[in-house]
XYZ file of C-alpha atoms in Angstrom:
230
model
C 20.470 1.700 2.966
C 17.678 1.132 5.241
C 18.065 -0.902 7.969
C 16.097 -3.633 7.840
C 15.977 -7.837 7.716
C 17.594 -9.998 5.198
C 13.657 -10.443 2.918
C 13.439 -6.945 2.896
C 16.699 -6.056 1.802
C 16.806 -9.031 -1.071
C 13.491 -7.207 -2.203
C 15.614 -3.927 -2.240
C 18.460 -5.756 -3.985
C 15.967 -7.313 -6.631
C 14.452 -3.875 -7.607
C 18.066 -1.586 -8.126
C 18.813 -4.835 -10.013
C 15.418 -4.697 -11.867
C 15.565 -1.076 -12.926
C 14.991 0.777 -9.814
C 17.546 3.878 -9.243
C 18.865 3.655 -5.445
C 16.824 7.115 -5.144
C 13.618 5.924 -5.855
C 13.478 4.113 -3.198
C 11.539 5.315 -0.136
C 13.651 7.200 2.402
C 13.406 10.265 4.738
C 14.697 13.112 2.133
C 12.467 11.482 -0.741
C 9.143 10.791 0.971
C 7.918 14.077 -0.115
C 7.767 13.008 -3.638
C 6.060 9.533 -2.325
C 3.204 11.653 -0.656
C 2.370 14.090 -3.612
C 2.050 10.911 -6.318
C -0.318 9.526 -3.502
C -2.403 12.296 -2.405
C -2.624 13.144 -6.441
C -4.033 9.845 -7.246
C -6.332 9.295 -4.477
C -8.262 12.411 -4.768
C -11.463 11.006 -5.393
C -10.920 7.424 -4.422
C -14.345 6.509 -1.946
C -12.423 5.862 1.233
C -10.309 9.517 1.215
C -13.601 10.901 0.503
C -15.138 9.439 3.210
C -12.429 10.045 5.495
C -12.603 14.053 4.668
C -16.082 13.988 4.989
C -16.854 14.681 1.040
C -14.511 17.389 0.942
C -11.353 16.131 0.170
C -8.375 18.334 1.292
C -5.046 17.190 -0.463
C -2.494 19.180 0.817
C -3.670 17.816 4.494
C -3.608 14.625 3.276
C 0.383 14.895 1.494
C 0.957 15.914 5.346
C -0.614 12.828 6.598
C 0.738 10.792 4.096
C 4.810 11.912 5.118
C 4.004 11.388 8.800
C 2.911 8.029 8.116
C 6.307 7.354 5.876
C 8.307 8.935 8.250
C 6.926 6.386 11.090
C 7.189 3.172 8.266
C 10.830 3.914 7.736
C 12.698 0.044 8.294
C 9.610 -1.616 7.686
C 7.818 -0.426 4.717
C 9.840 -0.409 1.676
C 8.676 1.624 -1.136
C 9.685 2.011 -4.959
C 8.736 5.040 -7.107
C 9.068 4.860 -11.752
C 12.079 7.480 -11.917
C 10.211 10.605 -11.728
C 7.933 9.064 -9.521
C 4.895 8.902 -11.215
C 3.928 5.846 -9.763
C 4.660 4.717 -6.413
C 4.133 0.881 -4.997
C 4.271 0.571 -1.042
C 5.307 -2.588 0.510
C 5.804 -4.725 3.465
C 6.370 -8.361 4.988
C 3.008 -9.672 6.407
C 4.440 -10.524 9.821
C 6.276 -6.437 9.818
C 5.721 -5.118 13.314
C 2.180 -3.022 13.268
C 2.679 0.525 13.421
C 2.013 2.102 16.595
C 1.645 5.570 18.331
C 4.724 5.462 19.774
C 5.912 5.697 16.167
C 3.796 8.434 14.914
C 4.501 10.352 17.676
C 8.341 9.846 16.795
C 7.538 10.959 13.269
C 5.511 13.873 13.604
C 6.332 17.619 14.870
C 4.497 19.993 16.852
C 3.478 22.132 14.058
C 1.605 18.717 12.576
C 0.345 17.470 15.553
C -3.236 18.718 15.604
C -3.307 16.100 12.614
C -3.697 13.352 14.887
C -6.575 14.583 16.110
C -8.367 15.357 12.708
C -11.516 13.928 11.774
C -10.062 12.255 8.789
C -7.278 11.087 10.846
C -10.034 9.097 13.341
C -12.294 7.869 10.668
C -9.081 6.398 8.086
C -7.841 4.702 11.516
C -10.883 3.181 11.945
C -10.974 2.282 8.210
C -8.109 0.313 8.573
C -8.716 -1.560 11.594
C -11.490 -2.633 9.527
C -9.427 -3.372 6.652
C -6.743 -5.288 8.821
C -9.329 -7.494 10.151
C -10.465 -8.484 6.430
C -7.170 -9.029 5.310
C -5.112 -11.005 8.393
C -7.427 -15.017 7.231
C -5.130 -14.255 3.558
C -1.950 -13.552 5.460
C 1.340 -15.800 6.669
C 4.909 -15.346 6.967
C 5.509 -15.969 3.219
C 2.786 -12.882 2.207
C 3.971 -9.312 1.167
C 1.244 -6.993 1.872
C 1.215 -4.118 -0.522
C 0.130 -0.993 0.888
C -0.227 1.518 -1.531
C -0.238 1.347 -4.965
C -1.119 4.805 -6.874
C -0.279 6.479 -10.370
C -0.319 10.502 -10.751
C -3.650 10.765 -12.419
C -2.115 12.595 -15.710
C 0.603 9.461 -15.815
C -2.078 6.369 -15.648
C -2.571 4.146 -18.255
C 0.838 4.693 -19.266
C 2.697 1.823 -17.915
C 4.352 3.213 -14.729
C 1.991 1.559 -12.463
C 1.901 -1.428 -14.414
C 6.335 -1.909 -14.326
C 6.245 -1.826 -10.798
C 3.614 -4.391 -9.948
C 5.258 -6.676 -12.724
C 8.606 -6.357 -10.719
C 6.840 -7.240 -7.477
C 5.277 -10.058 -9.003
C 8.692 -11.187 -10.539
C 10.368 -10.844 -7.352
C 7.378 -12.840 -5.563
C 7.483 -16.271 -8.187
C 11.401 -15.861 -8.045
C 11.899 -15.899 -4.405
C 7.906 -17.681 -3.953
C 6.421 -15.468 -1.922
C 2.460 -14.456 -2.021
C 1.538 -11.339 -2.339
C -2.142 -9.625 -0.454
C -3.648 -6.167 -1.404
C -6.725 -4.013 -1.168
C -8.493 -1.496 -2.884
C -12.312 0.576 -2.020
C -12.504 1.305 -5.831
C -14.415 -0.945 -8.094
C -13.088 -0.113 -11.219
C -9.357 -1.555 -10.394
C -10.999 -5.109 -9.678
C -10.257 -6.078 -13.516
C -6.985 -4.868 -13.274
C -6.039 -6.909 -9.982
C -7.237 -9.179 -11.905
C -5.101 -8.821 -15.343
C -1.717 -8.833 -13.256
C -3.219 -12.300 -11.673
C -4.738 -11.327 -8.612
C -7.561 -13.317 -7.370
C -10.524 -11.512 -5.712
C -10.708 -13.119 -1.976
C -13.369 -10.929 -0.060
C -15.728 -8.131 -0.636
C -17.752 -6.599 1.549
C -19.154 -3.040 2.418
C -17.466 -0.669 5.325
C -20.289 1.300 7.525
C -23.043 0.700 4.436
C -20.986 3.604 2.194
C -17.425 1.950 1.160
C -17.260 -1.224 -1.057
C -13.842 -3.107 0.033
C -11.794 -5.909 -2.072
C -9.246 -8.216 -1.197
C -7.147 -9.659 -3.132
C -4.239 -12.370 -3.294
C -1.488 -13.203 -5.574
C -0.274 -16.821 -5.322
C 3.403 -17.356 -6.708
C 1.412 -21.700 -7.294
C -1.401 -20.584 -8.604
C -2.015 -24.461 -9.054
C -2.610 -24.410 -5.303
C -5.202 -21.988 -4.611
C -7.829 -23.695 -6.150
C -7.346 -26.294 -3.658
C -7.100 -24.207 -0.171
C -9.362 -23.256 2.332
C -10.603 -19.602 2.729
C -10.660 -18.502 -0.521
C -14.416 -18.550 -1.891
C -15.612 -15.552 -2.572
């Protein structure tokens, strides 16, 4: 079991009661399978284009992708449909930021030229971006959700879809709110259909449309807060 605080692990404890097997559940010997869902469904997706400079190199991304697991270990808590062709990547809003102290930790010396990639620079710079659009949306009782990506061949299926549903249960039960992005367009309605509200939009460096959203456990409340007009 990972070691991590009481929230997370009643999240943990909710999914392998909820359907998820004890092995789907992000760790060091599975993150492999994590990264390959991931760098699958993202091929294509505006910011990984942008990040490879229009030429999009997935197998150097999977490599990214494990570092980055391997350094969110105790903090990020991921669940994966059983042969993982969806994956959903989560966190407490007030998890401690990961740092390079940690993804030096993580990585190993025949990876470390990554951190100096192009790619590398430009989606760290992406995100700071991204973290600054986000943090108005977030408190202590927000789950920020990561990643959330199908295997292309598997979407529209109803992988994707049984994993948000059981974060969304798990938020109303225990009412917590939930915050997510996306640089794609296209997933806006289906934010949307799972009750997301659309919070902020704006454009990243005049080439990357960005969307925030936020799921409120009392949706009778939102209408009535400050900071959410769009």
């Amino acid at each position: 079991m990972l070691k991590t605080d009481n929230e997370c692990l009643e999240f943990i404890n909710y999914c392998l009661k909820n359907g998820i097997d004890n092995e789907n559940i992000l760790n060091l010997n599975n993150r492999d399978n994590f990264a390959k869902t991931i760098s699958n469904a993202f091929n294509g997706y505006p910011v990984i284009e942008y990040s490879f400079n229009g030429r999009y190199k997935e197998k150097t991304f999977h490599r990214m992708l494990k570092i980055d697991f391997k350094s969110r270990i105790g903090k990020t808590i991921g669940i994966a449909s059983k042969n993982f062709e969806s994956t959903l990547l989560i966190e407490k809003s007030n998890a401690k930021k990961t740092g390079s102290f940690q993804y030096l930790k993580a990585i190993d010396l025949k990876s470390f030229y990554l951190l100096f990639k192009p790619a590398t620079l430009r989606q760290n710079a992406f995100e700071k971006y991204a973290f600054k659009k986000r943090k108005k949306y977030i408190d202590d009782n927000t789950w920020y959700i990561y990643i959330f990506a199908t295997k292309k061949e598997f979407q529209r299926q109803g992988y994707g879809k049984s994993l948000m549903n059981l974060v969304i249960s798990f938020a109303k039960e225990y009412k917590y709110n939930i915050c997510l992005e996306t640089d794609l367009k296209d997933n806006i309605k289906i934010y949307e259909n799972f009750g997301f509200r659309l919070v902020d939009s704006s454009i990243y460096k005049n080439c990357i449309e960005h969307f925030v959203f936020y799921y409120k456990y009392n949706k009778d409340e939102i209408e009535n807060e400050k900071g959410f007009d769009t």
